[in-house]
C-alpha positions as a printed NumPy array, in Angstrom:
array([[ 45.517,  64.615, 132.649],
       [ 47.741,  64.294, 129.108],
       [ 49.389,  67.956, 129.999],
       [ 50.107,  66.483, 133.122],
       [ 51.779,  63.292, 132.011],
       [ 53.616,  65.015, 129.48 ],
       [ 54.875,  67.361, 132.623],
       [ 56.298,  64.544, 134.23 ],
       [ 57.594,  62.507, 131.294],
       [ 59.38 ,  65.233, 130.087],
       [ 60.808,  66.666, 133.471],
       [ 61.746,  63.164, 135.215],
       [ 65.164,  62.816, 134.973],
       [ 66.369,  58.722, 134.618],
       [ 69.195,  59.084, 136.898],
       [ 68.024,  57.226, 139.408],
       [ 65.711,  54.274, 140.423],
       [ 63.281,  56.185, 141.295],
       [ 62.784,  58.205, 137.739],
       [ 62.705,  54.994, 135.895],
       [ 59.729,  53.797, 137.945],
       [ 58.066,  57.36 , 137.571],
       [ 58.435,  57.29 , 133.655],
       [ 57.293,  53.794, 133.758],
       [ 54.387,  54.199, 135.883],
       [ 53.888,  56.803, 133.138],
       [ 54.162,  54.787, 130.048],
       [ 51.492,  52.516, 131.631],
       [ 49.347,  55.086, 132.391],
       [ 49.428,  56.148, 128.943],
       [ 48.814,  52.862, 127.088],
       [ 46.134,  52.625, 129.441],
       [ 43.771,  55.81 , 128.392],
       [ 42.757,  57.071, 124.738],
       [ 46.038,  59.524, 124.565],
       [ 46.776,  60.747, 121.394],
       [ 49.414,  60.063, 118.865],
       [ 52.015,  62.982, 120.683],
       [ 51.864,  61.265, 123.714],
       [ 52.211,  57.433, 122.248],
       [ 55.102,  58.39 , 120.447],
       [ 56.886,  59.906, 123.328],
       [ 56.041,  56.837, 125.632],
       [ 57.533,  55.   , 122.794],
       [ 60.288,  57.026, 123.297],
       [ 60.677,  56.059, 126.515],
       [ 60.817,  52.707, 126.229],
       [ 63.257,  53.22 , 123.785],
       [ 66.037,  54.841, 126.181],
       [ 64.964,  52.307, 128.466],
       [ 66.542,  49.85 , 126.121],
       [ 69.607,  51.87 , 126.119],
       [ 70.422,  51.368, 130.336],
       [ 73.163,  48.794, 131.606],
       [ 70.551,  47.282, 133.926],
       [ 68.948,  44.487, 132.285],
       [ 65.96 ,  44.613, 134.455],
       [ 64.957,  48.457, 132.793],
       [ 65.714,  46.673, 129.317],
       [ 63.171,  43.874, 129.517],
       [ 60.78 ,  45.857, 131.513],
       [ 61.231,  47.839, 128.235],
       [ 60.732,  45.08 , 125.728],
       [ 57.375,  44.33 , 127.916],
       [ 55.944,  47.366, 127.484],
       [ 56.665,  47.702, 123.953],
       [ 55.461,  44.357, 123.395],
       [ 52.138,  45.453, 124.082],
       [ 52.   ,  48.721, 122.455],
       [ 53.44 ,  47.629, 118.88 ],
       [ 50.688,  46.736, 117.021],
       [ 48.868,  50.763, 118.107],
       [ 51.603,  52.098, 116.106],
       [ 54.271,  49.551, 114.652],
       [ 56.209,  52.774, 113.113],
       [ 56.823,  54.438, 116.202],
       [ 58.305,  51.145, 117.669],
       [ 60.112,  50.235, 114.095],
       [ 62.757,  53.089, 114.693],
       [ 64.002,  51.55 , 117.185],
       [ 65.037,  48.566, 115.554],
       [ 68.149,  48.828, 115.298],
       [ 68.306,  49.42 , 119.375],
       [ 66.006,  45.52 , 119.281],
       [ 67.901,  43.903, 117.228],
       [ 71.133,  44.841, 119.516],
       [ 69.001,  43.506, 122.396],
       [ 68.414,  40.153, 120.569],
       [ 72.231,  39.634, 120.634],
       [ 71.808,  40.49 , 124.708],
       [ 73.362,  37.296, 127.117],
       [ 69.922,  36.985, 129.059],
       [ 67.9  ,  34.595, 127.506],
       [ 64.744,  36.238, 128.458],
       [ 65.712,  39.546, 126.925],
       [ 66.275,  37.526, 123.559],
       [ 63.27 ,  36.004, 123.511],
       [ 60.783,  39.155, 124.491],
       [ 63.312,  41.218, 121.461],
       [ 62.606,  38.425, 118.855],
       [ 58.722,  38.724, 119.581],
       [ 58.751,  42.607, 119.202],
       [ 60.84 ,  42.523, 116.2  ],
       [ 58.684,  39.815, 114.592],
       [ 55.257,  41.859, 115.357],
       [ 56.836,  44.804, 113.401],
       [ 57.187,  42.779, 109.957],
       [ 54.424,  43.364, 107.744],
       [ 54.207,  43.181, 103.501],
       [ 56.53 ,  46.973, 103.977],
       [ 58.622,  45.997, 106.242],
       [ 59.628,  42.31 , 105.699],
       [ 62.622,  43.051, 103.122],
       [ 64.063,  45.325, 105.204],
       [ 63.58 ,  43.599, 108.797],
       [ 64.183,  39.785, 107.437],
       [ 67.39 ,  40.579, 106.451],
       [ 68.897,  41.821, 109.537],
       [ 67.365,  38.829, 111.308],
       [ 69.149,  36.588, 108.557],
       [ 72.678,  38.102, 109.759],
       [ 72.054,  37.789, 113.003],
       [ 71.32 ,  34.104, 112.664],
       [ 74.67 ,  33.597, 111.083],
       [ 76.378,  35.639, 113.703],
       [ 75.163,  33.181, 116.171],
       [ 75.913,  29.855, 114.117],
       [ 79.637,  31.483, 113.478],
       [ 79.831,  31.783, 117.307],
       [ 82.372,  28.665, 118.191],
       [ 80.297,  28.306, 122.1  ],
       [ 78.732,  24.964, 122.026],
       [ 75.686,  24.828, 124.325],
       [ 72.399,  24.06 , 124.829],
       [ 71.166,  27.654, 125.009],
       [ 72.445,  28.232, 121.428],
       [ 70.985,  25.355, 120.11 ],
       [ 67.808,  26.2  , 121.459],
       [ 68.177,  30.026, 120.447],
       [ 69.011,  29.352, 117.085],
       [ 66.195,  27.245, 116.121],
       [ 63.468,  29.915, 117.885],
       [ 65.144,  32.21 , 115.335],
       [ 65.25 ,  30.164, 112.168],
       [ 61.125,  29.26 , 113.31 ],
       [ 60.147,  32.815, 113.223],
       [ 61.491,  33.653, 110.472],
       [ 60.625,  31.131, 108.29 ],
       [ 57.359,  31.656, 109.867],
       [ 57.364,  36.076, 108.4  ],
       [ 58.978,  34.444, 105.254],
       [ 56.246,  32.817, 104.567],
       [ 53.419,  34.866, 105.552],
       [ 55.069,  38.277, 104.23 ],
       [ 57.327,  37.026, 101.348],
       [ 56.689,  40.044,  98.611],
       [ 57.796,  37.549,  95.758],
       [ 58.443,  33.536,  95.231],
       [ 62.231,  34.147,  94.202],
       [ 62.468,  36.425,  97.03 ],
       [ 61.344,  33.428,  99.459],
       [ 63.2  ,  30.718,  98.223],
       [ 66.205,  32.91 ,  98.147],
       [ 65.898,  34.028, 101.667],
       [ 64.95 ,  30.322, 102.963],
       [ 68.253,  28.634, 101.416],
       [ 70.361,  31.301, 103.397],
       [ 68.609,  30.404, 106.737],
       [ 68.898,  26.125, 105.548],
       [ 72.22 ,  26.394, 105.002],
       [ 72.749,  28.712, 108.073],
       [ 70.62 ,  26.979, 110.458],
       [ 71.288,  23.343, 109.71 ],
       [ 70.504,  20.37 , 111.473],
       [ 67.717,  23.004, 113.945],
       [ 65.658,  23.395, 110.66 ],
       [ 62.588,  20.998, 111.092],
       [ 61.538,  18.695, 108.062],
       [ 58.504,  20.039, 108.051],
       [ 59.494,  23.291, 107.033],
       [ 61.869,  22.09 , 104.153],
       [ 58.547,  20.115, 102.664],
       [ 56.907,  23.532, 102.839],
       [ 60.02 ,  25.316, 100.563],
       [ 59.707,  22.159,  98.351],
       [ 55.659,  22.833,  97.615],
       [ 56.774,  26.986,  97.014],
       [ 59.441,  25.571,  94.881],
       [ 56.895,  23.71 ,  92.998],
       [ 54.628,  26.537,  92.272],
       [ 56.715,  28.532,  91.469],
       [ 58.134,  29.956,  87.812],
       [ 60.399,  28.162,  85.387],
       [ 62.785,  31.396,  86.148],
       [ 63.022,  30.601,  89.697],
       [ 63.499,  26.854,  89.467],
       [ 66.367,  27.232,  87.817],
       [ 68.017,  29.787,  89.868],
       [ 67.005,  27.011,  93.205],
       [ 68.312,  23.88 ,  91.606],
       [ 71.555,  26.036,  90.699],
       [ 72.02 ,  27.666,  93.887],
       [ 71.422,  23.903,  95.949],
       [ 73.654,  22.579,  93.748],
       [ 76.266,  24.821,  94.05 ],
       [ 76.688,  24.095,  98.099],
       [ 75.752,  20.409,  96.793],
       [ 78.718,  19.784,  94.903],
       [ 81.32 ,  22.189,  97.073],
       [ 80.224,  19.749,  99.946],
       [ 79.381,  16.259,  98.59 ],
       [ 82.171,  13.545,  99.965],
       [ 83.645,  12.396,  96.099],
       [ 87.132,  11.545,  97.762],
       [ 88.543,   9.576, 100.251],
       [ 86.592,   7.066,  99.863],
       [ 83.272,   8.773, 100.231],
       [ 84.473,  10.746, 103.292],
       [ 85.797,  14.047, 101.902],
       [ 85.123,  16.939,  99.549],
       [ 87.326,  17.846,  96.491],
       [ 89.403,  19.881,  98.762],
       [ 90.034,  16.922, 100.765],
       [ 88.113,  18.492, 104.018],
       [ 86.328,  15.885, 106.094],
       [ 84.873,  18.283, 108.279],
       [ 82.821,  20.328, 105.252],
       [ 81.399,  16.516, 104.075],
       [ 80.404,  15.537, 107.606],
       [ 78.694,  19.277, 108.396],
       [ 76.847,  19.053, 105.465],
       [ 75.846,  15.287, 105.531],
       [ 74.017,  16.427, 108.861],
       [ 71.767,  18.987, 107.378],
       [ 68.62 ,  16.782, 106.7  ],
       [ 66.372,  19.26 , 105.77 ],
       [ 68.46 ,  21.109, 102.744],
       [ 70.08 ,  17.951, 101.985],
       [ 67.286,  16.769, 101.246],
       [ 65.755,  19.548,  99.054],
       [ 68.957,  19.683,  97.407],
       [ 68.843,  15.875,  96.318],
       [ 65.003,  16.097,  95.225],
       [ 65.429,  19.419,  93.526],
       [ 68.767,  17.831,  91.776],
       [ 66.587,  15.078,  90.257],
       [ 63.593,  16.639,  89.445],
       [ 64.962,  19.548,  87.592],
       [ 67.867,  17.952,  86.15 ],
       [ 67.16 ,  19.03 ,  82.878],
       [ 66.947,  22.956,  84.409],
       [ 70.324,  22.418,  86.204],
       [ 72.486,  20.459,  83.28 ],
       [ 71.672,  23.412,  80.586],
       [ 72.275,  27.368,  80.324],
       [ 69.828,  29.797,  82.523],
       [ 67.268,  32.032,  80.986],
       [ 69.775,  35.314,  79.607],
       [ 66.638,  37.923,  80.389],
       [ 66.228,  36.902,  83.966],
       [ 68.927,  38.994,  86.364],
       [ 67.457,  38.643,  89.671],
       [ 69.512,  40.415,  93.095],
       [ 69.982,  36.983,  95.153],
       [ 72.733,  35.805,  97.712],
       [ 73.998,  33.574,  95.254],
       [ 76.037,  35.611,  92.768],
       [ 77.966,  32.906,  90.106],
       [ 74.816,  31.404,  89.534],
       [ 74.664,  31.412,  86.125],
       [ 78.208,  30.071,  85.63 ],
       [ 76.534,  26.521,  87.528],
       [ 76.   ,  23.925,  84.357],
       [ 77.426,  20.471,  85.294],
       [ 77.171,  17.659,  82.847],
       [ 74.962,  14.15 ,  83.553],
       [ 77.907,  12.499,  84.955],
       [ 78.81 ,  14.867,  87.019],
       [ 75.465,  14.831,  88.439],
       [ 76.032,  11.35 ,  88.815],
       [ 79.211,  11.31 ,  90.641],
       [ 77.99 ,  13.399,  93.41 ],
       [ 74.54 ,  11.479,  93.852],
       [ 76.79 ,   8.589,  94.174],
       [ 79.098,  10.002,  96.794],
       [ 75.709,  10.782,  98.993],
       [ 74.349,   7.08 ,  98.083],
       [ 77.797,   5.307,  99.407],
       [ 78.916,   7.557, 102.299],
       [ 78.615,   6.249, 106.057],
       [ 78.158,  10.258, 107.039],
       [ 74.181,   9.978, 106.131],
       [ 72.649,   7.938, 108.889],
       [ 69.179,   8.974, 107.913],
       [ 67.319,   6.096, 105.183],
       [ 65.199,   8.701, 103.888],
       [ 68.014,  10.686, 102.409],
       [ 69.249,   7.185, 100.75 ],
       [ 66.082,   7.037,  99.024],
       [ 65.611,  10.188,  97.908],
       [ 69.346,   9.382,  96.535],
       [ 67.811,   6.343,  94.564],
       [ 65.03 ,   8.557,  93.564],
       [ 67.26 ,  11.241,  91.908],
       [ 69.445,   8.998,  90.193],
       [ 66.305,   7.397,  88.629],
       [ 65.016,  10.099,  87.516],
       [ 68.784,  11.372,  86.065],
       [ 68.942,   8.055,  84.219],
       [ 65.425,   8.455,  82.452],
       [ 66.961,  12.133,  81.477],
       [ 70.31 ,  10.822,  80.273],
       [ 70.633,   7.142,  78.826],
       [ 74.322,   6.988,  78.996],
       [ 74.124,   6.547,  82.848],
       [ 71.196,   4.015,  82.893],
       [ 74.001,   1.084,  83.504],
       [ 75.828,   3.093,  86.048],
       [ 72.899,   3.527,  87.805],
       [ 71.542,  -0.26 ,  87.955],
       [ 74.967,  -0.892,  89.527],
       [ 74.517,   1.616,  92.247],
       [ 70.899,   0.514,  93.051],
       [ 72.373,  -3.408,  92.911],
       [ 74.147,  -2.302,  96.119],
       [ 71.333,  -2.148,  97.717],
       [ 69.213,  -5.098,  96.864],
       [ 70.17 ,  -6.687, 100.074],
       [ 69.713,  -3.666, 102.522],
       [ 68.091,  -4.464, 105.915],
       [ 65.619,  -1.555, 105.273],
       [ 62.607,  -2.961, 103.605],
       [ 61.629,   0.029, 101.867],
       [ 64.918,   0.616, 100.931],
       [ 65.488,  -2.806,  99.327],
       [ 61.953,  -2.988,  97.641],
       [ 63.191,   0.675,  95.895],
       [ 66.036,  -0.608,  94.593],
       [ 64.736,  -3.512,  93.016],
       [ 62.02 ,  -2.213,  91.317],
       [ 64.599,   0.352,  89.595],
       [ 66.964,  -2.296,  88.553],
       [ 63.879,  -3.756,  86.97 ],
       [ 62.342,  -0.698,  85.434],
       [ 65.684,   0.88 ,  84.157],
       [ 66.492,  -1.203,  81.251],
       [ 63.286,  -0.839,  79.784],
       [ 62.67 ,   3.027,  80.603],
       [ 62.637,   4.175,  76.833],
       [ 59.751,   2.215,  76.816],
       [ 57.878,   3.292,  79.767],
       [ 56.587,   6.711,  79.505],
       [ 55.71 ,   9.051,  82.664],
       [ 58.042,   7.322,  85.168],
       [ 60.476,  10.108,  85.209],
       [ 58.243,  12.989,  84.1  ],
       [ 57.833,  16.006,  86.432],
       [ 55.63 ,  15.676,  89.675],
       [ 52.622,  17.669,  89.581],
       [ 52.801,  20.791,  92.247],
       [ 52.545,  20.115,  95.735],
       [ 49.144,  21.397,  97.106],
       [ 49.773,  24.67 ,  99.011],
       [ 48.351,  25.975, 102.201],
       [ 44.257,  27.24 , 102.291],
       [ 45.456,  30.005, 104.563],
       [ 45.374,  32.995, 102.076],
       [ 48.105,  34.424, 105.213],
       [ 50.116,  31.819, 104.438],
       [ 50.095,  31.419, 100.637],
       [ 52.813,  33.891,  99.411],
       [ 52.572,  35.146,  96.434],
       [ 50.033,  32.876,  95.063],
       [ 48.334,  34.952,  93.216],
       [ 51.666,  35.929,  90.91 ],
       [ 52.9  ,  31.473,  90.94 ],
       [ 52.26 ,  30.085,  87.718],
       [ 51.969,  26.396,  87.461],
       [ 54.479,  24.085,  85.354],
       [ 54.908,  20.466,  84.882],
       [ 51.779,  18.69 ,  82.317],
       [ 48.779,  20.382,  81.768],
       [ 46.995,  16.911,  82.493],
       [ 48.457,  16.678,  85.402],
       [ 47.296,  20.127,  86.432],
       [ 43.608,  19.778,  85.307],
       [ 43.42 ,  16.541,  87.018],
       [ 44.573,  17.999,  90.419],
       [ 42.659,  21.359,  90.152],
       [ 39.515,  19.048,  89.246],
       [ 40.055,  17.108,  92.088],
       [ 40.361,  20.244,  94.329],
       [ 37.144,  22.038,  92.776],
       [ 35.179,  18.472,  93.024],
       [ 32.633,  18.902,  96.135],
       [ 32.466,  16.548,  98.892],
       [ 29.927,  13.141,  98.474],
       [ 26.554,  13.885, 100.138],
       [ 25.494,  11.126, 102.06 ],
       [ 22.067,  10.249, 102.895],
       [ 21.544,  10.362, 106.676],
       [ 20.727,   6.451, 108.153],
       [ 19.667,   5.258, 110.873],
       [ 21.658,   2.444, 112.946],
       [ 20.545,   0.147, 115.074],
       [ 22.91 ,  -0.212, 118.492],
       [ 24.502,  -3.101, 118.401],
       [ 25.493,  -4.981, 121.951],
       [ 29.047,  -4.601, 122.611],
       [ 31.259,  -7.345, 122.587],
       [ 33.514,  -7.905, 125.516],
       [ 36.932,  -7.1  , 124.831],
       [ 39.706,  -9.979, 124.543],
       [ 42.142, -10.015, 127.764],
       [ 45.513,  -8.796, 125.919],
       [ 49.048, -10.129, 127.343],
       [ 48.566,  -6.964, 129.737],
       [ 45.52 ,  -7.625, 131.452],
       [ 46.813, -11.228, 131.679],
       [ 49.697, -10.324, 133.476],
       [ 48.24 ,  -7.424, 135.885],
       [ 44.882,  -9.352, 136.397],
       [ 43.897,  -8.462, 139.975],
       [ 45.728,  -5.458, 140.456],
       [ 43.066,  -3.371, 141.315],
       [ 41.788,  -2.686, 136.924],
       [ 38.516,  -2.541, 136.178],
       [ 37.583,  -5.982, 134.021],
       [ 34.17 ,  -5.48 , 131.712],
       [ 31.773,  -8.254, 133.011],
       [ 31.266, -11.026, 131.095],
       [ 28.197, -10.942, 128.704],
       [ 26.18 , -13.26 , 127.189],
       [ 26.218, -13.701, 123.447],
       [ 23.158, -13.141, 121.573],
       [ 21.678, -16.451, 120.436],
       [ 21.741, -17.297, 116.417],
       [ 19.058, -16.482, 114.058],
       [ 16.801, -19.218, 113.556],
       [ 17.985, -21.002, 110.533],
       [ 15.636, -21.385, 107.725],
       [ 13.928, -24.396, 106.339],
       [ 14.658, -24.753, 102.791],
       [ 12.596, -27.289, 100.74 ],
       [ 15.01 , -29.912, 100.808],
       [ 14.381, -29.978, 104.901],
       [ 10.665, -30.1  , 104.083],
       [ 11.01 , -33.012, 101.615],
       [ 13.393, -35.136, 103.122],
       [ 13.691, -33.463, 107.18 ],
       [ 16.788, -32.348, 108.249],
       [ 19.942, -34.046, 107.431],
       [ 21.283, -36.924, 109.973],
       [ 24.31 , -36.247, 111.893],
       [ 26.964, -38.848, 112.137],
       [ 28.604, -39.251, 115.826],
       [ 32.277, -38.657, 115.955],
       [ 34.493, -41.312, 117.739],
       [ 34.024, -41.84 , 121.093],
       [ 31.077, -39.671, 121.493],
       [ 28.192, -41.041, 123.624],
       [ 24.907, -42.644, 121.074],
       [ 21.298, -42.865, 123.383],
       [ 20.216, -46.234, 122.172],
       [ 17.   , -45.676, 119.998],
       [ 13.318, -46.622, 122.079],
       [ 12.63 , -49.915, 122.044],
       [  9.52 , -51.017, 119.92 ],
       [  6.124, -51.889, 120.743]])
């Protein structure tokens, strides 16, 4: 049966209908039986030129059927990925989608540096394209998901991850979900002194390029609007770029390590070493601008600038003054923030550990989704370490097992609902009778004296006593 499939797959000509169906009938028939490694590839093969037709129906039957052969043999499918990634680029939505799924099931620990990036440049081909529609929208954040998703499973090194997730932050923007920049925050965390410098530099760099300092806190330095506004609407990196800003200050404001030379997207930066008030000026642009709708980003503002003032006591005034502007904010949390940090900052020499370094952010327990963890090294206190890994190590209470007594349920209190649908047709729990109270006991005073008289309240009826005998 294999000489005879070969026969045909190698004879059919795909000029026609007809001798796309045969090969494809042929490629099933294939993936179907034990064939051997010959006769995969060329089925492979197949598929391959099938991604090559004009008719977009033979191209996603394609992507199908390689879909379900990629993970027999991933290398036979990977050279073709150059052909997929063209596909992921195609106008049918479908065709996208079924491409992005084949090219992510090739990516593996070998594979990821040199499949991620091509990914990466599609994404920014896509953001650069000037159509706005939902279908883009939509496209673009299925892309930045999966491959944050590889990023993190497959990452080969921290600086390597961190690296590649800034490009698709600032790429992506406003489709990148919170949740994944609190995931780059606990990587960036965990990671090495080396690499914390190299992300507080490279945030900082698109930071300051894009913070609104002029016009009132509506423009850049270049006097572009449009740059302040973009950026102001990236919640997710503006976010990690404000927290990373305050909580390695010290890293960013001083030179980088001369013996570390990493190959990263951002190339100048080692020439990045603002000064404290710089630092300060730009915080303050994010603090006062009307671009930043979301309170969160506010306070991590207020954070940042806290924790720059504990660093650098020349801007502990300037600071109170910016936080004053908030004391009357109609966001409790907000307002609460601000005052507690006009009180703490004139007496922060004094108070030790408010602006030390957090503690790492606990990673994931999925060893597929721990990258590198086993090459992270740990800064911040030692305390604060042994105190978190002791709390991780600590087993769980044992409780003895008890045994409960069912209590009788209460009946449930008509809300303003049931009060105004009563009779509609709802179920209403029955009424039930209240289990009488426990007996009181008699103490000794009772015995002595008997129980104490009562005195009748005004206007409350008195049986006249019996008379006597």
């Amino acid at each position: 049966m294999k000489e005879y499939l070969a026969c045909v797959c190698t004879n059919t000509v795909m000029a026609r209908n007809t001798g796309y169906a045969v090969l494809y009938e042929c490629v099933r028939t294939i993936t179907a039986i034990e064939s051997d490694s010959q006769l995969g590839e060329m089925a492979i093969n197949m598929m391959g030129n099938f991604l090559l037709a004009k008719e977009m129906n033979f191209r996603y039957v394609a992507l199908h059927a390689l879909a379900k052969i990629v993970h027999f043999n991933p290398a036979a499918v990977g050279n073709h990925q150059d052909t997929l990634i063209s596909c992921m680029k195609d106008d049918d939505e479908s065709i996208r989608k079924v491409a992005l799924d084949v090219i992510c099931a090739l990516v593996d620990k070998q594979t990821v540096e040199a499949i991620v990036p091509d990914m990466v440049s599609l994404l920014l081909e896509v953001v650069k394209d000037e159509t706005v529609s939902e279908a883009k929208t939509e496209w673009i954040s299925q892309l930045t998901e999966k491959i944050t998703t590889v990023v993190d499973k497959f990452s080969p090194t921290p600086l390597w991850n961190v690296d590649t997730l800034l490009r698709v932050f600032n790429a992506a923007g406003a489709t990148v979900p919170v949740s994944e920049g609190h995931k780059l925050l606990g990587r960036i965390t965990h990671a090495s002194t080396e690499t914390q410098t190299y992300t507080v530099k490279a945030l900082w760099s698109t930071l300051a390029a894009n913070a609104p300092v002029a016009a009132n806190f509506t423009a850049t330095k270049l006097k572009v609007e449009e740059d302040a506004l973009n950026y102001c609407q990236k919640d997710s990196l503006l976010a990690l770029a404000i927290w990373c800003t305050g909580e390695f200050a010290d890293l960013l404001c001083r030179p980088p390590p001369t013996n570390f030379n990493p190959v990263v997207s951002v190339v100048d930066w080692k020439k990045v070493q603002p000064t404290a008030s710089e630092v300060f000026d730009v915080l303050q642009s994010f603090a006062f601008t009307h671009y930043i709708t979301n309170l969160s980003i506010k306070k991590a503002v207020l954070m940042a600038l806290f924790k720059l003032a504990g660093r650098a006591q020349s801007l502990v005034e300037p600071v109170v003054q910016v936080c004053q502007r908030f004391n009357n904010h109609k966001d409790i949390e907000l307002q609460q923030r601000s005052v507690e940090f006009c009180s703490l900052l004139p007496g922060l020499k004094s108070c030790t550990g408010l602006v030390d370094r957090m503690p790492p952010a606990p990673l994931s327990a999925d060893p597929a989704t721990s990258v590198g963890s086993d090459e992270l090294t740990l800064p911040t206190t030692p305390a604060a370490e042994q105190d978190f890994e002791e709390f991780q190590a600590a087993p769980p209470p044992t409780t003895q097992p008890q045994t409960t007594t069912p209590t009788p349920t209460q009946p449930k209190e008509p809300d303003d609902f049931d009060l105004l649908f009563a009779g509609t047709g709802a179920t209403q729990a029955a009424p039930t009778k209240a289990a009488p109270p426990p007996p009181k006991q008699q103490d000794a005073f009772d015995e002595l004296f008997g129980p104490p008289q009562t005195t009748p309240q005004f206007g409350e009826f008195v049986a006249a006593p019996p008379p006597q005998q």
